Amino acid sequence: MLNYQLGLDFALEQDKKDTLALYRNLFHIPKDTFGNDCIYMTGNSLGLQPKQTKSYVNQELEDWATLGVEGHFNAKNPWLNYHESLGEHMAKVVGAKPVEVVVMNTLTANLHFMMVSFYKPTKTRYKILIEADAFPSDKYAVESQLRHHGFNDKEGLVLWKARKGEELANYRDLEAVLETQGNNIALILIGAVNYYTGQYFDLKRITQLGHKHGCIVGFDCAHGAGNVSLNLHDSGADFAAWCTYKYLNSGPGSIAGCFVHERHAYTKNLNRFTGWWSHNKKTRFKMRDEFDQLPGAEGWQLSNPPILAMAAIRASLDIFNEVGMEKLTEKSKKLTGYFEFLLKQLDEDIIRIITPKNPDERGCQLSIAVNNADKSLHNKLTEAGVISDWREPNVIRCAPVPLYNSFQDVYYLVERLKNILSE
Ligand SMILES: *Cc1c(COP(=O)(O)O)cnc(C)c1O
């Protein structure tokens, strides 16, 4: 670990040494009212736009303009199999095999499609376990699945809660819940990195625990993809889904990623919703054939995909592919460690970091509880050119993203926070 030091000089020196520093220039950085770069700390909410995204999208607009329907075959990047290279690059980002990953739909939609296949409740085994502070969309999605299958959405939902007075979930408690209710739980669905606390769960441990009790295990990787090395294949998880507009910088509401473990890749009799894009590619356009299931995660697609959205994902994944998750997480640990070091210099009675201290149990985000604070603190930060995220009752979430945030960013973030708190 780095020997962190106070003062701007240290930050500048680290930026000089940083082999990824130049990647910042590949992104549009929003400006503050004085025309300076904002301190952008919300890459966990909406990642910044790569400068090359425009030309990638324009290429498809051009090809559409000049080729019309022929673009399916003759575009510079033919639209017919456009999603395949995305799947391959995406698989590297999340640590999976190409056959296990597809880019399609949106995140919550993918969670539902995965549950169509993997949530198969019986009279005795029907409950769904989620973490207590799950992202609302995930909670609403599983509640509606319970209702859809005729179960009570309160009684059927099992929560993995943090202990009284604590924020982080404890594996002992998960073990205890599974000991007592494991036989009734059909599905475990956990946010790989919790959106609120920034806790990065041990996916393999949870999966093994769940499987031991006969549960299906899936992960929502919205806050994990592009942030931590997920190693989805090795985790053994049955399925996962994530969005691409947070750490993956693919634009607001852009389409999502989906993982289905290889062991389910060739199982044709899994129950699922299908469309023409789940059908064998070789005969898809014959149109009159009986349905023939396409193997792998691709087989969960329904529709022909939105190329304009995919062009933006392609622009972003080309950068990820070049850098690689290993180098990214290496810098991320240094940068977030520096952030933590600086925050520790502030008054402990006022500032408390909720996120785990162990760098292996978190990504780049730190969630900071500020005593006696309200949203005016967040507004003052915004006025000072810091874009951060506020969660009631008193938590600021900041995510220094290794692709485009600098040590200098982190230095000024903490300086401005300190100034506002001492007013
Ligand atoms: C961001 C996020 C979502 C958002 O879902 P969409 O379907 O993309 O709107 C859902 N779940 C988690 C855990 C998230 O972090």
JSON list of C-alpha atoms in Angstrom, two decimals, residues 52-257:
[
{"chain": "A", "resi": 52, "resn": "GLN", "atom": "CA", "xyz": [-15.17, 8.84, -29.01]},
{"chain": "A", "resi": 53, "resn": "THR", "atom": "CA", "xyz": [-18.81, 7.93, -28.33]},
{"chain": "A", "resi": 54, "resn": "LYS", "atom": "CA", "xyz": [-20.08, 10.55, -30.74]},
{"chain": "A", "resi": 55, "resn": "SER", "atom": "CA", "xyz": [-18.11, 9.19, -33.67]},
{"chain": "A", "resi": 56, "resn": "TYR", "atom": "CA", "xyz": [-19.15, 5.60, -32.88]},
{"chain": "A", "resi": 57, "resn": "VAL", "atom": "CA", "xyz": [-22.83, 6.60, -32.85]},
{"chain": "A", "resi": 58, "resn": "ASN", "atom": "CA", "xyz": [-22.37, 8.78, -35.92]},
{"chain": "A", "resi": 59, "resn": "GLN", "atom": "CA", "xyz": [-20.89, 5.84, -37.82]},
{"chain": "A", "resi": 60, "resn": "GLU", "atom": "CA", "xyz": [-24.16, 3.93, -37.36]},
{"chain": "A", "resi": 61, "resn": "LEU", "atom": "CA", "xyz": [-26.25, 6.98, -38.26]},
{"chain": "A", "resi": 62, "resn": "GLU", "atom": "CA", "xyz": [-24.18, 7.35, -41.43]},
{"chain": "A", "resi": 63, "resn": "ASP", "atom": "CA", "xyz": [-24.48, 3.71, -42.35]},
{"chain": "A", "resi": 64, "resn": "TRP", "atom": "CA", "xyz": [-28.21, 3.81, -41.75]},
{"chain": "A", "resi": 65, "resn": "ALA", "atom": "CA", "xyz": [-28.47, 6.95, -43.93]},
{"chain": "A", "resi": 66, "resn": "THR", "atom": "CA", "xyz": [-26.45, 5.55, -46.79]},
{"chain": "A", "resi": 67, "resn": "LEU", "atom": "CA", "xyz": [-27.32, 1.86, -46.65]},
{"chain": "A", "resi": 68, "resn": "GLY", "atom": "CA", "xyz": [-30.79, 1.58, -45.14]},
{"chain": "A", "resi": 69, "resn": "VAL", "atom": "CA", "xyz": [-31.68, -2.03, -44.44]},
{"chain": "A", "resi": 70, "resn": "GLU", "atom": "CA", "xyz": [-28.48, -3.23, -46.16]},
{"chain": "A", "resi": 71, "resn": "GLY", "atom": "CA", "xyz": [-26.65, -1.99, -43.06]},
{"chain": "A", "resi": 72, "resn": "HIS", "atom": "CA", "xyz": [-27.56, -5.27, -41.37]},
{"chain": "A", "resi": 73, "resn": "PHE", "atom": "CA", "xyz": [-24.93, -6.88, -43.58]},
{"chain": "A", "resi": 74, "resn": "ASN", "atom": "CA", "xyz": [-22.89, -4.07, -45.13]},
{"chain": "A", "resi": 75, "resn": "ALA", "atom": "CA", "xyz": [-22.43, -1.48, -42.40]},
{"chain": "A", "resi": 76, "resn": "LYS", "atom": "CA", "xyz": [-18.83, -0.96, -41.33]},
{"chain": "A", "resi": 77, "resn": "ASN", "atom": "CA", "xyz": [-19.81, -2.98, -38.27]},
{"chain": "A", "resi": 78, "resn": "PRO", "atom": "CA", "xyz": [-22.66, -5.12, -39.62]},
{"chain": "A", "resi": 79, "resn": "TRP", "atom": "CA", "xyz": [-25.71, -4.80, -37.39]},
{"chain": "A", "resi": 80, "resn": "LEU", "atom": "CA", "xyz": [-26.69, -8.44, -37.64]},
{"chain": "A", "resi": 81, "resn": "ASN", "atom": "CA", "xyz": [-24.02, -9.64, -35.24]},
{"chain": "A", "resi": 82, "resn": "TYR", "atom": "CA", "xyz": [-23.17, -6.28, -33.70]},
{"chain": "A", "resi": 83, "resn": "HIS", "atom": "CA", "xyz": [-23.91, -7.48, -30.16]},
{"chain": "A", "resi": 84, "resn": "GLU", "atom": "CA", "xyz": [-21.46, -10.40, -30.37]},
{"chain": "A", "resi": 85, "resn": "SER", "atom": "CA", "xyz": [-18.25, -8.37, -30.04]},
{"chain": "A", "resi": 86, "resn": "LEU", "atom": "CA", "xyz": [-19.89, -6.46, -27.18]},
{"chain": "A", "resi": 87, "resn": "GLY", "atom": "CA", "xyz": [-20.61, -9.72, -25.42]},
{"chain": "A", "resi": 88, "resn": "GLU", "atom": "CA", "xyz": [-16.98, -10.76, -25.75]},
{"chain": "A", "resi": 89, "resn": "HIS", "atom": "CA", "xyz": [-15.60, -7.48, -24.41]},
{"chain": "A", "resi": 90, "resn": "MET", "atom": "CA", "xyz": [-18.21, -7.36, -21.68]},
{"chain": "A", "resi": 91, "resn": "ALA", "atom": "CA", "xyz": [-17.32, -10.90, -20.65]},
{"chain": "A", "resi": 92, "resn": "LYS", "atom": "CA", "xyz": [-13.74, -9.74, -19.95]},
{"chain": "A", "resi": 93, "resn": "VAL", "atom": "CA", "xyz": [-15.00, -6.86, -17.81]},
{"chain": "A", "resi": 94, "resn": "VAL", "atom": "CA", "xyz": [-17.09, -9.13, -15.58]},
{"chain": "A", "resi": 95, "resn": "GLY", "atom": "CA", "xyz": [-14.76, -12.16, -15.64]},
{"chain": "A", "resi": 96, "resn": "ALA", "atom": "CA", "xyz": [-16.92, -14.54, -17.63]},
{"chain": "A", "resi": 97, "resn": "LYS", "atom": "CA", "xyz": [-16.72, -16.68, -20.75]},
{"chain": "A", "resi": 98, "resn": "PRO", "atom": "CA", "xyz": [-18.10, -15.15, -23.95]},
{"chain": "A", "resi": 99, "resn": "VAL", "atom": "CA", "xyz": [-20.89, -17.74, -24.08]},
{"chain": "A", "resi": 100, "resn": "GLU", "atom": "CA", "xyz": [-22.05, -16.58, -20.65]},
{"chain": "A", "resi": 101, "resn": "VAL", "atom": "CA", "xyz": [-22.62, -12.90, -21.44]},
{"chain": "A", "resi": 102, "resn": "VAL", "atom": "CA", "xyz": [-25.01, -10.93, -23.59]},
{"chain": "A", "resi": 103, "resn": "VAL", "atom": "CA", "xyz": [-25.86, -7.24, -23.87]},
{"chain": "A", "resi": 104, "resn": "MET", "atom": "CA", "xyz": [-29.63, -6.74, -24.04]},
{"chain": "A", "resi": 105, "resn": "ASN", "atom": "CA", "xyz": [-32.69, -4.98, -22.59]},
{"chain": "A", "resi": 106, "resn": "THR", "atom": "CA", "xyz": [-32.34, -2.95, -19.40]},
{"chain": "A", "resi": 107, "resn": "LEU", "atom": "CA", "xyz": [-31.25, -4.06, -15.95]},
{"chain": "A", "resi": 108, "resn": "THR", "atom": "CA", "xyz": [-34.56, -4.55, -14.17]},
{"chain": "A", "resi": 109, "resn": "ALA", "atom": "CA", "xyz": [-36.03, -6.18, -17.28]},
{"chain": "A", "resi": 110, "resn": "ASN", "atom": "CA", "xyz": [-33.10, -8.61, -17.32]},
{"chain": "A", "resi": 111, "resn": "LEU", "atom": "CA", "xyz": [-33.64, -9.44, -13.65]},
{"chain": "A", "resi": 112, "resn": "HIS", "atom": "CA", "xyz": [-37.21, -10.36, -14.50]},
{"chain": "A", "resi": 113, "resn": "PHE", "atom": "CA", "xyz": [-36.21, -12.47, -17.50]},
{"chain": "A", "resi": 114, "resn": "MET", "atom": "CA", "xyz": [-33.65, -14.26, -15.35]},
{"chain": "A", "resi": 115, "resn": "MET", "atom": "CA", "xyz": [-36.29, -14.92, -12.71]},
{"chain": "A", "resi": 116, "resn": "VAL", "atom": "CA", "xyz": [-38.61, -16.35, -15.34]},
{"chain": "A", "resi": 117, "resn": "SER", "atom": "CA", "xyz": [-35.97, -19.02, -15.85]},
{"chain": "A", "resi": 118, "resn": "PHE", "atom": "CA", "xyz": [-34.39, -19.35, -12.43]},
{"chain": "A", "resi": 119, "resn": "TYR", "atom": "CA", "xyz": [-37.10, -18.54, -9.91]},
{"chain": "A", "resi": 120, "resn": "LYS", "atom": "CA", "xyz": [-39.13, -21.72, -9.93]},
{"chain": "A", "resi": 121, "resn": "PRO", "atom": "CA", "xyz": [-41.05, -21.72, -6.67]},
{"chain": "A", "resi": 122, "resn": "THR", "atom": "CA", "xyz": [-42.74, -24.78, -5.23]},
{"chain": "A", "resi": 123, "resn": "LYS", "atom": "CA", "xyz": [-45.28, -24.92, -2.40]},
{"chain": "A", "resi": 124, "resn": "THR", "atom": "CA", "xyz": [-42.54, -25.27, 0.21]},
{"chain": "A", "resi": 125, "resn": "ARG", "atom": "CA", "xyz": [-39.54, -23.63, -1.48]},
{"chain": "A", "resi": 126, "resn": "TYR", "atom": "CA", "xyz": [-40.69, -20.27, -2.77]},
{"chain": "A", "resi": 127, "resn": "LYS", "atom": "CA", "xyz": [-39.07, -17.49, -0.74]},
{"chain": "A", "resi": 128, "resn": "ILE", "atom": "CA", "xyz": [-36.63, -14.94, -2.15]},
{"chain": "A", "resi": 129, "resn": "LEU", "atom": "CA", "xyz": [-33.75, -13.60, -0.08]},
{"chain": "A", "resi": 130, "resn": "ILE", "atom": "CA", "xyz": [-32.29, -10.14, -0.75]},
{"chain": "A", "resi": 131, "resn": "GLU", "atom": "CA", "xyz": [-30.07, -7.81, 1.28]},
{"chain": "A", "resi": 132, "resn": "ALA", "atom": "CA", "xyz": [-32.10, -5.53, 3.56]},
{"chain": "A", "resi": 133, "resn": "ASP", "atom": "CA", "xyz": [-30.88, -2.34, 1.91]},
{"chain": "A", "resi": 134, "resn": "ALA", "atom": "CA", "xyz": [-31.28, -3.58, -1.65]},
{"chain": "A", "resi": 135, "resn": "PHE", "atom": "CA", "xyz": [-31.79, -1.05, -4.44]},
{"chain": "A", "resi": 136, "resn": "PRO", "atom": "CA", "xyz": [-35.54, -0.30, -4.62]},
{"chain": "A", "resi": 137, "resn": "SER", "atom": "CA", "xyz": [-35.94, -1.56, -8.19]},
{"chain": "A", "resi": 138, "resn": "ASP", "atom": "CA", "xyz": [-34.60, -4.98, -7.19]},
{"chain": "A", "resi": 139, "resn": "LYS", "atom": "CA", "xyz": [-36.91, -5.14, -4.19]},
{"chain": "A", "resi": 140, "resn": "TYR", "atom": "CA", "xyz": [-39.93, -4.15, -6.27]},
{"chain": "A", "resi": 141, "resn": "ALA", "atom": "CA", "xyz": [-38.96, -6.67, -8.93]},
{"chain": "A", "resi": 142, "resn": "VAL", "atom": "CA", "xyz": [-38.74, -9.64, -6.55]},
{"chain": "A", "resi": 143, "resn": "GLU", "atom": "CA", "xyz": [-41.93, -8.61, -4.74]},
{"chain": "A", "resi": 144, "resn": "SER", "atom": "CA", "xyz": [-43.77, -8.58, -8.04]},
{"chain": "A", "resi": 145, "resn": "GLN", "atom": "CA", "xyz": [-42.34, -12.01, -8.91]},
{"chain": "A", "resi": 146, "resn": "LEU", "atom": "CA", "xyz": [-43.68, -13.35, -5.62]},
{"chain": "A", "resi": 147, "resn": "ARG", "atom": "CA", "xyz": [-47.13, -11.90, -6.36]},
{"chain": "A", "resi": 148, "resn": "HIS", "atom": "CA", "xyz": [-46.97, -13.14, -9.93]},
{"chain": "A", "resi": 149, "resn": "HIS", "atom": "CA", "xyz": [-46.57, -16.68, -8.64]},
{"chain": "A", "resi": 150, "resn": "GLY", "atom": "CA", "xyz": [-49.43, -16.22, -6.18]},
{"chain": "A", "resi": 151, "resn": "PHE", "atom": "CA", "xyz": [-47.38, -15.71, -3.01]},
{"chain": "A", "resi": 152, "resn": "ASN", "atom": "CA", "xyz": [-47.61, -13.00, -0.41]},
{"chain": "A", "resi": 153, "resn": "ASP", "atom": "CA", "xyz": [-44.87, -10.47, -1.13]},
{"chain": "A", "resi": 154, "resn": "LYS", "atom": "CA", "xyz": [-44.24, -9.71, 2.56]},
{"chain": "A", "resi": 155, "resn": "GLU", "atom": "CA", "xyz": [-44.19, -13.25, 3.82]},
{"chain": "A", "resi": 156, "resn": "GLY", "atom": "CA", "xyz": [-42.20, -14.52, 0.84]},
{"chain": "A", "resi": 157, "resn": "LEU", "atom": "CA", "xyz": [-39.43, -11.94, 1.12]},
{"chain": "A", "resi": 158, "resn": "VAL", "atom": "CA", "xyz": [-36.51, -12.77, 3.42]},
{"chain": "A", "resi": 159, "resn": "LEU", "atom": "CA", "xyz": [-34.13, -9.96, 4.32]},
{"chain": "A", "resi": 160, "resn": "TRP", "atom": "CA", "xyz": [-30.43, -10.26, 5.08]},
{"chain": "A", "resi": 161, "resn": "LYS", "atom": "CA", "xyz": [-30.23, -7.47, 7.62]},
{"chain": "A", "resi": 162, "resn": "ALA", "atom": "CA", "xyz": [-27.30, -5.69, 9.17]},
{"chain": "A", "resi": 163, "resn": "ARG", "atom": "CA", "xyz": [-27.14, -5.96, 12.96]},
{"chain": "A", "resi": 164, "resn": "LYS", "atom": "CA", "xyz": [-28.62, -3.29, 15.13]},
{"chain": "A", "resi": 165, "resn": "GLY", "atom": "CA", "xyz": [-26.43, -0.19, 15.05]},
{"chain": "A", "resi": 166, "resn": "GLU", "atom": "CA", "xyz": [-24.43, -1.52, 12.09]},
{"chain": "A", "resi": 167, "resn": "GLU", "atom": "CA", "xyz": [-24.70, -0.80, 8.37]},
{"chain": "A", "resi": 168, "resn": "LEU", "atom": "CA", "xyz": [-22.76, -3.65, 6.83]},
{"chain": "A", "resi": 169, "resn": "ALA", "atom": "CA", "xyz": [-24.18, -7.10, 6.25]},
{"chain": "A", "resi": 170, "resn": "ASN", "atom": "CA", "xyz": [-22.47, -9.93, 8.12]},
{"chain": "A", "resi": 171, "resn": "TYR", "atom": "CA", "xyz": [-21.98, -13.39, 6.57]},
{"chain": "A", "resi": 172, "resn": "ARG", "atom": "CA", "xyz": [-22.69, -15.10, 9.91]},
{"chain": "A", "resi": 173, "resn": "ASP", "atom": "CA", "xyz": [-26.21, -13.72, 9.76]},
{"chain": "A", "resi": 174, "resn": "LEU", "atom": "CA", "xyz": [-26.70, -14.99, 6.22]},
{"chain": "A", "resi": 175, "resn": "GLU", "atom": "CA", "xyz": [-25.53, -18.42, 7.36]},
{"chain": "A", "resi": 176, "resn": "ALA", "atom": "CA", "xyz": [-27.98, -18.30, 10.25]},
{"chain": "A", "resi": 177, "resn": "VAL", "atom": "CA", "xyz": [-30.90, -17.33, 8.01]},
{"chain": "A", "resi": 178, "resn": "LEU", "atom": "CA", "xyz": [-30.09, -20.16, 5.63]},
{"chain": "A", "resi": 179, "resn": "GLU", "atom": "CA", "xyz": [-29.75, -22.65, 8.49]},
{"chain": "A", "resi": 180, "resn": "THR", "atom": "CA", "xyz": [-33.29, -21.88, 9.64]},
{"chain": "A", "resi": 181, "resn": "GLN", "atom": "CA", "xyz": [-35.07, -21.00, 6.38]},
{"chain": "A", "resi": 182, "resn": "GLY", "atom": "CA", "xyz": [-32.79, -22.38, 3.66]},
{"chain": "A", "resi": 183, "resn": "ASN", "atom": "CA", "xyz": [-35.27, -25.10, 2.71]},
{"chain": "A", "resi": 184, "resn": "ASN", "atom": "CA", "xyz": [-37.94, -22.50, 1.97]},
{"chain": "A", "resi": 185, "resn": "ILE", "atom": "CA", "xyz": [-35.72, -20.18, -0.07]},
{"chain": "A", "resi": 186, "resn": "ALA", "atom": "CA", "xyz": [-35.82, -20.66, -3.83]},
{"chain": "A", "resi": 187, "resn": "LEU", "atom": "CA", "xyz": [-33.70, -17.70, -4.85]},
{"chain": "A", "resi": 188, "resn": "ILE", "atom": "CA", "xyz": [-30.98, -15.47, -3.38]},
{"chain": "A", "resi": 189, "resn": "LEU", "atom": "CA", "xyz": [-30.57, -12.18, -5.22]},
{"chain": "A", "resi": 190, "resn": "ILE", "atom": "CA", "xyz": [-27.89, -9.84, -3.87]},
{"chain": "A", "resi": 191, "resn": "GLY", "atom": "CA", "xyz": [-26.38, -6.58, -5.13]},
{"chain": "A", "resi": 192, "resn": "ALA", "atom": "CA", "xyz": [-22.73, -7.55, -5.77]},
{"chain": "A", "resi": 193, "resn": "VAL", "atom": "CA", "xyz": [-21.68, -4.11, -4.52]},
{"chain": "A", "resi": 194, "resn": "ASN", "atom": "CA", "xyz": [-24.37, -2.54, -2.35]},
{"chain": "A", "resi": 195, "resn": "TYR", "atom": "CA", "xyz": [-25.38, 0.80, -3.83]},
{"chain": "A", "resi": 196, "resn": "TYR", "atom": "CA", "xyz": [-25.74, 2.50, -0.43]},
{"chain": "A", "resi": 197, "resn": "THR", "atom": "CA", "xyz": [-22.87, 1.22, 1.69]},
{"chain": "A", "resi": 198, "resn": "GLY", "atom": "CA", "xyz": [-20.44, 0.33, -1.10]},
{"chain": "A", "resi": 199, "resn": "GLN", "atom": "CA", "xyz": [-19.95, -3.13, 0.49]},
{"chain": "A", "resi": 200, "resn": "TYR", "atom": "CA", "xyz": [-18.57, -5.55, -2.09]},
{"chain": "A", "resi": 201, "resn": "PHE", "atom": "CA", "xyz": [-19.79, -9.01, -1.26]},
{"chain": "A", "resi": 202, "resn": "ASP", "atom": "CA", "xyz": [-17.89, -12.25, -1.60]},
{"chain": "A", "resi": 203, "resn": "LEU", "atom": "CA", "xyz": [-19.85, -13.65, -4.53]},
{"chain": "A", "resi": 204, "resn": "LYS", "atom": "CA", "xyz": [-18.26, -17.07, -4.38]},
{"chain": "A", "resi": 205, "resn": "ARG", "atom": "CA", "xyz": [-18.94, -17.45, -0.67]},
{"chain": "A", "resi": 206, "resn": "ILE", "atom": "CA", "xyz": [-22.57, -16.43, -1.04]},
{"chain": "A", "resi": 207, "resn": "THR", "atom": "CA", "xyz": [-23.03, -18.70, -4.05]},
{"chain": "A", "resi": 208, "resn": "GLN", "atom": "CA", "xyz": [-21.52, -21.72, -2.31]},
{"chain": "A", "resi": 209, "resn": "LEU", "atom": "CA", "xyz": [-23.61, -21.07, 0.77]},
{"chain": "A", "resi": 210, "resn": "GLY", "atom": "CA", "xyz": [-26.78, -20.70, -1.29]},
{"chain": "A", "resi": 211, "resn": "HIS", "atom": "CA", "xyz": [-26.10, -23.77, -3.39]},
{"chain": "A", "resi": 212, "resn": "LYS", "atom": "CA", "xyz": [-25.40, -25.82, -0.25]},
{"chain": "A", "resi": 213, "resn": "HIS", "atom": "CA", "xyz": [-28.97, -25.07, 0.80]},
{"chain": "A", "resi": 214, "resn": "GLY", "atom": "CA", "xyz": [-30.39, -25.80, -2.64]},
{"chain": "A", "resi": 215, "resn": "CYS", "atom": "CA", "xyz": [-31.07, -22.16, -3.59]},
{"chain": "A", "resi": 216, "resn": "ILE", "atom": "CA", "xyz": [-30.48, -20.51, -6.95]},
{"chain": "A", "resi": 217, "resn": "VAL", "atom": "CA", "xyz": [-28.07, -17.57, -6.60]},
{"chain": "A", "resi": 218, "resn": "GLY", "atom": "CA", "xyz": [-28.08, -14.43, -8.75]},
{"chain": "A", "resi": 219, "resn": "PHE", "atom": "CA", "xyz": [-26.37, -11.06, -8.46]},
{"chain": "A", "resi": 220, "resn": "ASP", "atom": "CA", "xyz": [-27.25, -7.54, -9.47]},
{"chain": "A", "resi": 221, "resn": "CYS", "atom": "CA", "xyz": [-23.89, -6.14, -10.57]},
{"chain": "A", "resi": 222, "resn": "ALA", "atom": "CA", "xyz": [-25.01, -2.56, -11.32]},
{"chain": "A", "resi": 223, "resn": "HIS", "atom": "CA", "xyz": [-22.41, -1.19, -8.91]},
{"chain": "A", "resi": 224, "resn": "GLY", "atom": "CA", "xyz": [-19.87, -3.89, -9.61]},
{"chain": "A", "resi": 225, "resn": "ALA", "atom": "CA", "xyz": [-19.45, -4.00, -13.40]},
{"chain": "A", "resi": 226, "resn": "GLY", "atom": "CA", "xyz": [-16.49, -1.85, -14.42]},
{"chain": "A", "resi": 227, "resn": "ASN", "atom": "CA", "xyz": [-15.76, -1.09, -10.76]},
{"chain": "A", "resi": 228, "resn": "VAL", "atom": "CA", "xyz": [-14.43, -4.33, -9.28]},
{"chain": "A", "resi": 229, "resn": "SER", "atom": "CA", "xyz": [-13.13, -7.62, -10.73]},
{"chain": "A", "resi": 230, "resn": "LEU", "atom": "CA", "xyz": [-16.29, -9.69, -10.45]},
{"chain": "A", "resi": 231, "resn": "ASN", "atom": "CA", "xyz": [-14.99, -13.04, -11.71]},
{"chain": "A", "resi": 232, "resn": "LEU", "atom": "CA", "xyz": [-18.57, -14.08, -12.36]},
{"chain": "A", "resi": 233, "resn": "HIS", "atom": "CA", "xyz": [-17.68, -17.42, -13.90]},
{"chain": "A", "resi": 234, "resn": "ASP", "atom": "CA", "xyz": [-15.53, -18.52, -10.95]},
{"chain": "A", "resi": 235, "resn": "SER", "atom": "CA", "xyz": [-18.11, -17.30, -8.47]},
{"chain": "A", "resi": 236, "resn": "GLY", "atom": "CA", "xyz": [-20.37, -20.06, -9.74]},
{"chain": "A", "resi": 237, "resn": "ALA", "atom": "CA", "xyz": [-23.41, -17.77, -9.63]},
{"chain": "A", "resi": 238, "resn": "ASP", "atom": "CA", "xyz": [-26.36, -18.96, -11.67]},
{"chain": "A", "resi": 239, "resn": "PHE", "atom": "CA", "xyz": [-27.05, -15.58, -13.23]},
{"chain": "A", "resi": 240, "resn": "ALA", "atom": "CA", "xyz": [-26.27, -11.87, -13.00]},
{"chain": "A", "resi": 241, "resn": "ALA", "atom": "CA", "xyz": [-27.42, -8.62, -14.57]},
{"chain": "A", "resi": 242, "resn": "TRP", "atom": "CA", "xyz": [-26.06, -5.07, -14.62]},
{"chain": "A", "resi": 243, "resn": "CYS", "atom": "CA", "xyz": [-26.58, -1.72, -16.28]},
{"chain": "A", "resi": 244, "resn": "THR", "atom": "CA", "xyz": [-23.98, -0.02, -18.48]},
{"chain": "A", "resi": 245, "resn": "TYR", "atom": "CA", "xyz": [-24.60, 3.64, -17.67]},
{"chain": "A", "resi": 246, "resn": "LYS", "atom": "CA", "xyz": [-22.85, 3.68, -14.26]},
{"chain": "A", "resi": 247, "resn": "TYR", "atom": "CA", "xyz": [-19.19, 2.61, -14.23]},
{"chain": "A", "resi": 248, "resn": "LEU", "atom": "CA", "xyz": [-19.46, 1.45, -17.83]},
{"chain": "A", "resi": 249, "resn": "ASN", "atom": "CA", "xyz": [-19.98, 4.96, -19.25]},
{"chain": "A", "resi": 250, "resn": "SER", "atom": "CA", "xyz": [-22.45, 3.99, -21.97]},
{"chain": "A", "resi": 251, "resn": "GLY", "atom": "CA", "xyz": [-24.98, 6.77, -21.60]},
{"chain": "A", "resi": 252, "resn": "PRO", "atom": "CA", "xyz": [-28.22, 7.41, -19.69]},
{"chain": "A", "resi": 253, "resn": "GLY", "atom": "CA", "xyz": [-30.58, 4.42, -19.74]},
{"chain": "A", "resi": 254, "resn": "SER", "atom": "CA", "xyz": [-28.35, 2.52, -22.14]},
{"chain": "A", "resi": 255, "resn": "ILE", "atom": "CA", "xyz": [-28.97, -1.19, -22.47]},
{"chain": "A", "resi": 256, "resn": "ALA", "atom": "CA", "xyz": [-27.75, -3.70, -19.95]},
{"chain": "A", "resi": 257, "resn": "GLY", "atom": "CA", "xyz": [-25.58, -6.77, -19.50]}
]
